CSV table of C-alpha atoms and ligand atoms in Angstrom, one decimal:
chain,number,residue,atom,x,y,z
A,1,MET,CA,-81.1,26.4,-72.5
A,2,ASN,CA,-77.5,25.5,-71.5
A,3,ASN,CA,-76.7,22.3,-69.6
A,4,ASN,CA,-75.5,22.2,-66.0
A,5,THR,CA,-71.8,21.2,-65.9
A,6,ARG,CA,-71.0,19.2,-62.9
A,7,VAL,CA,-67.7,17.8,-61.6
A,8,LEU,CA,-67.9,14.5,-59.8
A,9,LEU,CA,-65.3,12.6,-57.8
A,10,LYS,CA,-64.4,9.6,-60.0
A,11,ARG,CA,-62.3,7.7,-57.5
A,12,ARG,CA,-60.7,8.3,-54.1
A,13,CYS,CA,-57.4,10.1,-54.6
A,14,GLU,CA,-54.2,8.3,-53.5
A,15,GLY,CA,-51.7,10.8,-52.3
A,16,VAL,CA,-51.7,14.1,-54.2
A,17,PRO,CA,-55.0,14.4,-56.1
A,18,GLN,CA,-54.8,14.0,-59.9
A,19,ALA,CA,-57.1,15.6,-62.5
A,20,SER,CA,-58.0,12.0,-63.6
A,21,ASP,CA,-59.6,11.4,-60.1
A,22,PHE,CA,-62.4,13.7,-61.2
A,23,GLU,CA,-65.0,13.5,-64.0
A,24,ILE,CA,-66.8,16.3,-65.8
A,25,THR,CA,-70.4,15.6,-66.7
A,26,THR,CA,-73.3,17.6,-68.0
A,27,SER,CA,-77.0,17.2,-67.2
A,28,THR,CA,-80.1,19.2,-67.9
A,29,ILE,CA,-80.6,22.2,-65.6
A,30,GLU,CA,-83.0,21.4,-62.8
A,31,GLN,CA,-86.0,23.6,-62.2
A,32,PRO,CA,-86.4,25.1,-58.7
A,33,ASP,CA,-89.2,23.9,-56.4
A,34,ASP,CA,-90.9,26.0,-53.8
A,35,ASP,CA,-88.4,27.9,-51.6
A,36,GLN,CA,-85.6,27.1,-54.0
A,37,LEU,CA,-83.4,29.3,-56.3
A,38,LEU,CA,-81.8,28.5,-59.6
A,39,CYS,CA,-78.4,30.1,-59.8
A,40,ASP,CA,-75.5,30.8,-62.2
A,41,THR,CA,-72.2,30.0,-60.4
A,42,ILE,CA,-69.8,33.0,-60.6
A,43,TYR,CA,-67.0,31.8,-58.3
A,44,LEU,CA,-66.2,28.4,-56.8
A,45,SER,CA,-64.0,28.1,-53.7
A,46,LEU,CA,-61.4,25.3,-53.6
A,47,ASP,CA,-60.3,24.6,-50.0
A,48,PRO,CA,-57.8,22.2,-48.5
A,49,TYR,CA,-60.5,20.6,-46.3
A,50,LEU,CA,-62.0,19.0,-49.4
A,51,ARG,CA,-59.0,16.6,-49.5
A,52,GLY,CA,-59.9,15.4,-46.0
A,53,ARG,CA,-63.5,14.9,-47.2
A,54,ILE,CA,-62.3,12.8,-50.1
A,55,SER,CA,-60.3,10.6,-47.6
A,56,GLY,CA,-63.4,10.4,-45.4
A,57,ARG,CA,-61.5,12.0,-42.6
A,58,HIS,CA,-63.1,15.4,-42.3
A,59,MET,CA,-65.7,16.4,-39.6
A,60,SER,CA,-68.0,17.9,-42.3
A,61,GLY,CA,-68.6,14.5,-43.9
A,62,SER,CA,-67.1,12.6,-46.8
A,63,ILE,CA,-67.3,12.7,-50.6
A,64,ALA,CA,-67.6,9.3,-52.2
A,65,PRO,CA,-66.8,8.3,-55.8
A,66,GLY,CA,-69.7,9.3,-58.0
A,67,ASP,CA,-70.7,12.3,-55.7
A,68,LEU,CA,-70.8,15.8,-56.9
A,69,MET,CA,-67.7,17.6,-55.5
A,70,ALA,CA,-68.6,19.8,-52.6
A,71,GLY,CA,-67.6,23.4,-52.2
A,72,GLU,CA,-68.9,26.9,-51.5
A,73,ALA,CA,-69.7,29.2,-54.4
A,74,ILE,CA,-70.8,32.7,-55.1
A,75,SER,CA,-73.7,32.7,-57.6
A,76,ARG,CA,-76.3,34.9,-59.2
A,77,VAL,CA,-80.0,34.1,-58.8
A,78,VAL,CA,-81.5,33.5,-62.2
A,79,GLU,CA,-84.9,32.1,-61.1
A,80,THR,CA,-86.5,32.4,-57.7
A,81,ARG,CA,-89.3,30.6,-55.9
A,82,HIS,CA,-88.2,31.9,-52.5
A,83,ALA,CA,-89.9,35.1,-51.2
A,84,ASP,CA,-86.6,36.5,-49.7
A,85,TYR,CA,-84.7,36.4,-53.0
A,86,ASP,CA,-85.0,38.3,-56.3
A,87,VAL,CA,-83.6,37.5,-59.7
A,88,GLY,CA,-80.1,39.1,-59.9
A,89,ASP,CA,-79.4,38.7,-56.2
A,90,ILE,CA,-75.9,37.5,-55.3
A,91,ILE,CA,-75.7,34.6,-52.9
A,92,ALA,CA,-73.1,32.3,-51.2
A,93,ALA,CA,-74.0,28.7,-50.8
A,94,HIS,CA,-72.4,25.3,-50.5
A,95,SER,CA,-73.7,24.4,-54.0
A,96,GLY,CA,-70.7,22.3,-55.1
A,97,TRP,CA,-68.7,22.1,-58.3
A,98,GLN,CA,-71.5,22.9,-60.8
A,99,SER,CA,-72.4,25.7,-63.1
A,100,ASN,CA,-76.1,26.0,-62.5
A,101,PRO,CA,-77.1,24.8,-59.1
A,102,VAL,CA,-80.6,24.7,-57.5
A,103,VAL,CA,-80.2,26.0,-54.0
A,104,ALA,CA,-82.6,25.9,-51.0
A,105,GLY,CA,-83.2,29.6,-50.1
A,106,SER,CA,-82.7,28.6,-46.4
A,107,GLU,CA,-79.2,27.5,-47.2
A,108,ALA,CA,-78.2,30.6,-49.2
A,109,ARG,CA,-76.5,33.6,-47.7
A,110,ARG,CA,-77.1,37.0,-49.4
A,111,ILE,CA,-73.9,38.8,-50.4
A,112,ASN,CA,-73.7,42.6,-50.6
A,113,PRO,CA,-71.5,43.3,-53.5
A,114,ASP,CA,-70.8,46.9,-52.3
A,115,VAL,CA,-68.9,45.5,-49.3
A,116,GLY,CA,-66.0,44.0,-51.3
A,117,PRO,CA,-65.1,42.2,-54.5
A,118,LEU,CA,-67.3,39.2,-54.9
A,119,SER,CA,-64.5,36.6,-54.9
A,120,THR,CA,-63.3,37.8,-51.5
A,121,PHE,CA,-66.5,36.4,-50.0
A,122,LEU,CA,-64.8,33.0,-50.5
A,123,GLY,CA,-61.5,34.2,-49.2
A,124,ILE,CA,-60.7,37.0,-46.7
A,125,LEU,CA,-64.3,38.0,-46.3
A,126,GLY,CA,-65.5,34.4,-46.2
A,127,MET,CA,-64.8,31.2,-44.4
A,128,PRO,CA,-61.0,31.5,-44.5
A,129,GLY,CA,-61.3,35.1,-43.3
A,130,LEU,CA,-63.4,34.1,-40.3
A,131,THR,CA,-60.9,31.3,-39.6
A,132,ALA,CA,-58.1,33.9,-39.5
A,133,TYR,CA,-60.0,36.5,-37.6
A,134,ALA,CA,-61.5,34.2,-34.9
A,135,GLY,CA,-58.4,32.0,-34.7
A,136,LEU,CA,-56.0,34.8,-34.1
A,137,LEU,CA,-58.0,37.2,-32.0
A,138,ARG,CA,-60.0,34.8,-29.9
A,139,LEU,CA,-57.6,31.9,-29.6
A,140,GLY,CA,-54.2,33.5,-30.2
A,141,GLU,CA,-54.9,36.5,-28.0
A,142,PRO,CA,-52.2,38.7,-29.6
A,143,LYS,CA,-50.7,41.6,-27.6
A,144,PRO,CA,-48.8,44.6,-29.0
A,145,GLY,CA,-45.1,43.7,-29.2
A,146,ASP,CA,-45.8,39.9,-29.5
A,147,THR,CA,-43.9,37.9,-32.1
A,148,VAL,CA,-46.6,36.2,-34.2
A,149,LEU,CA,-45.5,33.4,-36.6
A,150,VAL,CA,-47.9,32.0,-39.2
A,151,SER,CA,-47.4,29.2,-41.7
A,152,ALA,CA,-48.9,29.0,-45.2
A,153,ALA,CA,-48.5,32.8,-44.9
A,154,SER,CA,-49.4,33.7,-48.5
A,155,GLY,CA,-52.8,31.9,-48.4
A,156,ALA,CA,-56.2,33.3,-47.5
A,157,VAL,CA,-56.0,32.3,-43.8
A,158,GLY,CA,-52.3,32.9,-43.2
A,159,SER,CA,-52.0,36.2,-45.0
A,160,LEU,CA,-55.0,37.6,-43.1
A,161,VAL,CA,-53.7,36.3,-39.7
A,162,GLY,CA,-50.4,38.1,-40.3
A,163,GLN,CA,-52.0,41.4,-41.4
A,164,ILE,CA,-54.5,41.5,-38.6
A,165,ALA,CA,-51.6,40.8,-36.2
A,166,LYS,CA,-49.7,43.8,-37.7
A,167,ILE,CA,-52.8,46.0,-37.2
A,168,LYS,CA,-52.8,44.8,-33.5
A,169,GLY,CA,-49.2,46.0,-33.1
A,170,CYS,CA,-47.4,42.6,-33.3
A,171,ARG,CA,-44.2,41.7,-35.0
A,172,VAL,CA,-45.2,39.3,-37.7
A,173,VAL,CA,-43.2,36.5,-39.3
A,174,GLY,CA,-44.5,34.3,-42.1
A,175,ILE,CA,-43.5,30.9,-43.3
A,176,ALA,CA,-44.0,30.2,-47.0
A,177,GLY,CA,-42.5,28.1,-49.7
A,178,ALA,CA,-41.6,29.5,-53.1
A,179,PRO,CA,-39.6,32.7,-53.5
A,180,GLY,CA,-42.5,34.5,-55.2
A,181,LYS,CA,-44.8,33.8,-52.3
A,182,CYS,CA,-42.2,34.9,-49.8
A,183,ALA,CA,-41.7,38.2,-51.6
A,184,TRP,CA,-45.4,38.9,-51.6
A,185,VAL,CA,-45.7,38.2,-47.8
A,186,THR,CA,-43.2,40.9,-46.9
A,187,ASP,CA,-43.4,43.3,-49.9
A,188,VAL,CA,-47.1,43.4,-50.3
A,189,ALA,CA,-48.7,42.0,-47.2
A,190,GLY,CA,-46.3,43.9,-45.0
A,191,PHE,CA,-45.1,41.1,-42.7
A,192,ASP,CA,-41.9,42.0,-40.9
A,193,ASP,CA,-40.1,38.9,-42.1
A,194,VAL,CA,-40.6,35.7,-43.9
A,195,VAL,CA,-38.9,32.3,-43.7
A,196,SER,CA,-38.9,29.9,-46.6
A,197,TYR,CA,-38.8,26.2,-45.7
A,198,LYS,CA,-38.1,25.4,-49.4
A,199,THR,CA,-35.2,27.6,-50.3
A,200,GLY,CA,-33.4,27.7,-46.9
A,201,ASP,CA,-33.2,26.0,-43.6
A,202,LEU,CA,-36.4,26.5,-41.7
A,203,ARG,CA,-34.8,26.3,-38.2
A,204,GLU,CA,-32.0,28.7,-39.0
A,205,GLY,CA,-34.5,31.1,-40.6
A,206,LEU,CA,-36.7,30.9,-37.5
A,207,ASP,CA,-33.8,31.5,-35.2
A,208,ARG,CA,-32.9,34.6,-37.2
A,209,SER,CA,-36.4,36.0,-37.5
A,210,CYS,CA,-37.7,35.1,-34.0
A,211,PRO,CA,-34.7,35.7,-31.8
A,212,ASP,CA,-36.8,36.2,-28.6
A,213,GLY,CA,-39.0,33.2,-29.4
A,214,ILE,CA,-42.6,33.0,-30.7
A,215,ASP,CA,-45.5,34.4,-28.6
A,216,VAL,CA,-48.3,33.3,-31.0
A,217,TYR,CA,-47.9,30.5,-33.5
A,218,PHE,CA,-50.8,30.0,-35.9
A,219,ASP,CA,-50.3,26.7,-37.6
A,220,ASN,CA,-51.8,25.8,-40.9
A,221,VAL,CA,-49.4,23.0,-41.8
A,222,GLY,CA,-48.5,20.6,-38.9
A,223,GLY,CA,-45.6,18.1,-39.4
A,224,ASP,CA,-42.1,19.4,-39.1
A,225,THR,CA,-43.1,23.0,-39.5
A,226,LEU,CA,-45.2,22.7,-36.3
A,227,GLN,CA,-42.3,20.9,-34.6
A,228,ALA,CA,-39.8,23.7,-35.5
A,229,ALA,CA,-42.1,26.4,-34.2
A,230,MET,CA,-42.8,24.5,-31.0
A,231,GLU,CA,-39.0,24.3,-30.4
A,232,ARG,CA,-39.0,28.1,-30.2
A,233,LEU,CA,-42.1,29.0,-28.2
A,234,ALA,CA,-41.6,31.9,-25.7
A,235,LEU,CA,-42.9,31.7,-22.1
A,236,GLY,CA,-46.7,31.9,-22.1
A,237,ALA,CA,-47.0,31.3,-25.9
A,238,ARG,CA,-50.3,30.6,-27.5
A,239,VAL,CA,-50.4,28.0,-30.3
A,240,VAL,CA,-53.4,28.0,-32.6
A,241,LEU,CA,-53.7,24.6,-34.4
A,242,CYS,CA,-55.7,25.4,-37.5
A,243,GLY,CA,-54.7,23.3,-40.5
A,244,LEU,CA,-52.6,20.3,-41.5
A,245,MET,CA,-51.4,20.8,-45.0
A,246,ALA,CA,-48.5,18.5,-44.4
A,247,GLN,CA,-50.6,15.5,-43.8
A,248,TYR,CA,-53.8,15.9,-45.9
A,249,ASN,CA,-52.3,13.9,-48.8
A,250,ILE,CA,-51.0,11.0,-46.8
A,251,ASP,CA,-52.9,7.9,-45.8
A,252,GLU,CA,-50.8,6.7,-42.9
A,253,MET,CA,-50.8,9.2,-40.0
A,254,PRO,CA,-47.3,10.3,-38.9
A,255,PRO,CA,-46.1,8.9,-35.5
A,256,GLY,CA,-46.5,11.1,-32.4
A,257,PRO,CA,-49.5,13.0,-31.1
A,258,ASN,CA,-51.6,14.1,-34.0
A,259,PRO,CA,-52.8,17.7,-33.9
A,260,ALA,CA,-55.9,16.6,-35.8
A,261,PHE,CA,-57.4,15.3,-32.5
A,262,ILE,CA,-56.8,18.6,-30.8
A,263,ILE,CA,-58.4,20.5,-33.7
A,264,LYS,CA,-61.4,18.2,-33.9
A,265,ALA,CA,-62.1,18.4,-30.2
A,266,ARG,CA,-61.4,22.2,-30.0
A,267,ALA,CA,-59.2,21.1,-27.1
A,268,THR,CA,-57.0,23.5,-25.2
A,269,VAL,CA,-53.6,22.2,-24.5
A,270,ARG,CA,-51.6,24.0,-21.8
A,271,GLY,CA,-48.1,23.6,-20.4
A,272,MET,CA,-47.9,23.0,-16.6
A,273,VAL,CA,-45.0,24.0,-14.5
A,274,VAL,CA,-45.6,23.7,-10.7
A,275,TYR,CA,-43.4,26.6,-9.8
A,276,ASP,CA,-46.0,29.0,-11.3
A,277,HIS,CA,-48.6,27.9,-8.8
A,278,GLU,CA,-46.9,28.5,-5.4
A,279,ASP,CA,-49.8,30.8,-4.5
A,280,LEU,CA,-52.1,27.8,-4.3
A,281,ARG,CA,-49.9,25.9,-1.8
A,282,ALA,CA,-51.7,26.9,1.4
A,283,GLU,CA,-55.1,26.3,-0.1
A,284,MET,CA,-54.0,22.9,-1.4
A,285,VAL,CA,-52.7,21.8,2.0
A,286,ASP,CA,-55.9,22.9,3.7
A,287,ASN,CA,-58.2,21.1,1.3
A,288,VAL,CA,-56.2,17.9,0.8
A,289,SER,CA,-55.4,17.4,4.5
A,290,GLN,CA,-59.1,17.8,5.2
A,291,TRP,CA,-60.1,15.3,2.5
A,292,LEU,CA,-57.5,13.0,4.0
A,293,ARG,CA,-58.9,13.2,7.5
A,294,ASP,CA,-62.4,12.7,6.1
A,295,ASP,CA,-61.2,9.5,4.3
A,296,GLN,CA,-62.0,10.9,0.9
A,297,ILE,CA,-58.4,10.5,-0.3
A,298,GLN,CA,-56.2,7.4,-0.3
A,299,TYR,CA,-52.5,7.2,-1.0
A,300,LEU,CA,-49.8,4.6,-1.6
A,301,GLU,CA,-46.2,4.8,-0.5
A,302,ASP,CA,-43.3,2.6,-1.8
A,303,ARG,CA,-40.9,2.7,1.2
A,304,THR,CA,-37.2,1.7,1.1
A,305,ASP,CA,-35.3,1.6,4.3
A,306,GLY,CA,-31.8,3.1,4.5
A,307,LEU,CA,-30.1,5.8,2.6
A,308,GLU,CA,-27.7,3.3,1.1
A,309,ASN,CA,-30.6,1.8,-0.7
A,310,ALA,CA,-31.6,5.1,-2.3
A,311,PRO,CA,-29.8,4.4,-5.6
A,312,GLU,CA,-31.5,1.1,-6.1
A,313,ALA,CA,-34.9,2.6,-5.2
A,314,PHE,CA,-34.3,5.4,-7.6
A,315,CYS,CA,-33.5,2.9,-10.4
A,316,ARG,CA,-36.7,0.9,-9.5
A,317,LEU,CA,-38.7,4.2,-9.7
A,318,MET,CA,-37.2,5.0,-13.2
A,319,GLN,CA,-38.1,1.5,-14.3
A,320,GLY,CA,-41.7,2.0,-13.2
A,321,LYS,CA,-41.3,-0.7,-10.5
A,322,ASN,CA,-42.3,1.5,-7.6
A,323,VAL,CA,-45.9,1.2,-6.3
A,324,GLY,CA,-46.9,4.6,-5.1
A,325,LYS,CA,-44.8,7.6,-3.9
A,326,ALA,CA,-41.2,6.5,-3.6
A,327,ILE,CA,-39.8,7.4,-0.1
A,328,VAL,CA,-36.5,6.4,1.5
A,329,VAL,CA,-36.8,6.0,5.2
A,330,VAL,CA,-33.6,7.6,6.4
A,331,GLY,CA,-34.2,8.2,10.1
A,332,ARG,CA,-36.9,8.0,12.8
A,333,GLU,CA,-40.0,10.3,12.8
B,401,NDP,P1,-53.6,28.2,-48.7
B,401,NDP,O1,-54.0,29.0,-49.8
B,401,NDP,O2,-52.8,28.7,-47.6
B,401,NDP,O3,-53.0,26.9,-49.3
B,401,NDP,C1,-52.3,26.0,-48.6
B,401,NDP,C2,-50.8,26.3,-48.5
B,401,NDP,O4,-50.2,25.4,-47.6
B,401,NDP,C3,-50.0,26.0,-49.8
B,401,NDP,O5,-50.2,27.0,-50.7
B,401,NDP,C4,-48.6,25.9,-49.3
B,401,NDP,O6,-48.0,27.2,-49.2
B,401,NDP,C5,-48.8,25.5,-47.8
B,401,NDP,N1,-48.2,24.2,-47.5
B,401,NDP,C6,-47.3,24.0,-46.5
B,401,NDP,N2,-46.9,22.7,-46.5
B,401,NDP,C7,-47.6,22.1,-47.5
B,401,NDP,C8,-47.6,20.7,-47.9
B,401,NDP,N3,-46.9,19.8,-47.3
B,401,NDP,N4,-48.4,20.5,-49.0
B,401,NDP,C9,-49.1,21.4,-49.6
B,401,NDP,N5,-49.1,22.7,-49.2
B,401,NDP,C10,-48.4,23.0,-48.1
B,401,NDP,O7,-54.9,27.6,-48.0
B,401,NDP,P2,-56.0,28.3,-47.0
B,401,NDP,O8,-55.6,29.6,-46.7
B,401,NDP,O9,-57.3,28.1,-47.6
B,401,NDP,O10,-55.9,27.3,-45.7
B,401,NDP,C11,-54.8,27.3,-44.9
B,401,NDP,C12,-55.0,26.3,-43.8
B,401,NDP,O11,-56.0,26.6,-43.0
B,401,NDP,C13,-55.2,24.9,-44.4
B,401,NDP,O12,-54.5,23.9,-43.6
B,401,NDP,C14,-56.7,24.7,-44.1
B,401,NDP,O13,-57.1,23.3,-43.9
B,401,NDP,C15,-56.8,25.4,-42.8
B,401,NDP,N6,-58.2,25.9,-42.5
B,401,NDP,C16,-58.7,25.5,-41.2
B,401,NDP,C17,-59.9,25.8,-40.9
B,401,NDP,C18,-60.4,25.4,-39.5
B,401,NDP,O14,-61.6,25.6,-39.2
B,401,NDP,N7,-59.5,24.9,-38.7
B,401,NDP,C19,-60.8,26.6,-41.7
B,401,NDP,C20,-60.2,27.0,-42.9
B,401,NDP,C21,-58.9,26.6,-43.3
B,401,NDP,P3,-46.4,27.3,-49.0
B,401,NDP,O15,-45.8,26.6,-50.1
B,401,NDP,O16,-46.2,28.8,-49.0
B,401,NDP,O17,-46.1,26.7,-47.7
């Protein structure tokens, strides 16, 4: 019988991973216990989140030197000790980078090969597909006529985001790098436009392709690409923070608010402009004045006497030296 080929992490990668960070080993193929399956791996998925696991920064756990590299795979069952699976069944499981894994039946997901090509169950019909589908439709809330911008547009996630947005009647613009990827995004995937951040100026490209601003930005990259998209958001835009390709390979986090915290917490970040909420004014006055009368609310005022002292008071305010609401007493009540 053949050996099981396994790929282990040899050392934690510094910066961009090198092949020498990994080690290929062979071992005897394990025999399945009760409720387990012995499988032949057909397709192994390589996903950006694995870099985060190697750094110990991913929510799904870390991969330490000496560990089998993690990853989802599509496999054929060659031996079964689980009542729900037969020899020849095709399954998906997080069985790692190995040729002949033993998988717990409870951790396998049966794949119906009639639904689509097997490899797509690791791509557009798998985890990246669900990411695109749920991220766009549930969080991005695209409406017909919206301009939808997506980065890493030729990848599994980005390309599906753009194509679903087209199906939903949006105008879709992709951001991609190399010319070949850009050509695929428009010519094959059918995006309305594409902007290359590698062969042209990203901001000029976005101004050209999103003249009325961006209604939905689906971000797979972070960094300066996210910044450039944010500069062009339309009123009421939705931003889906999905991935951080620009920072997976760096150890020091860039300055400024890091989208990783928003992603991890599944937080919703919304812009506030008071003028949009005039309809709540009467309700606010009713409630807050009542709480004030009931002594449930305290307040501080930083009073300055005389209009002539207003400039100085304003300067104190802008230096943070005021204590409470800055008020200039100009006349008598
Ligand atoms: P892709 O096949 O799209 O590969 C990543 C692409 O990112 C690259 O091909 C590259 O394309 C682009 N990229 C942009 N900037 C950089 C950079 N600085 N370094 C390297 N690549 C860069 O991957 P996926 O479709 O599998 O994943 C896309 C994103 O979605 C990833 O960020 C991933 O982590 C995220 N994701 C998030 C999930 C979640 O639950 N939040 C789940 C699944 C994926 P180009 O050169 O064209 O820019």
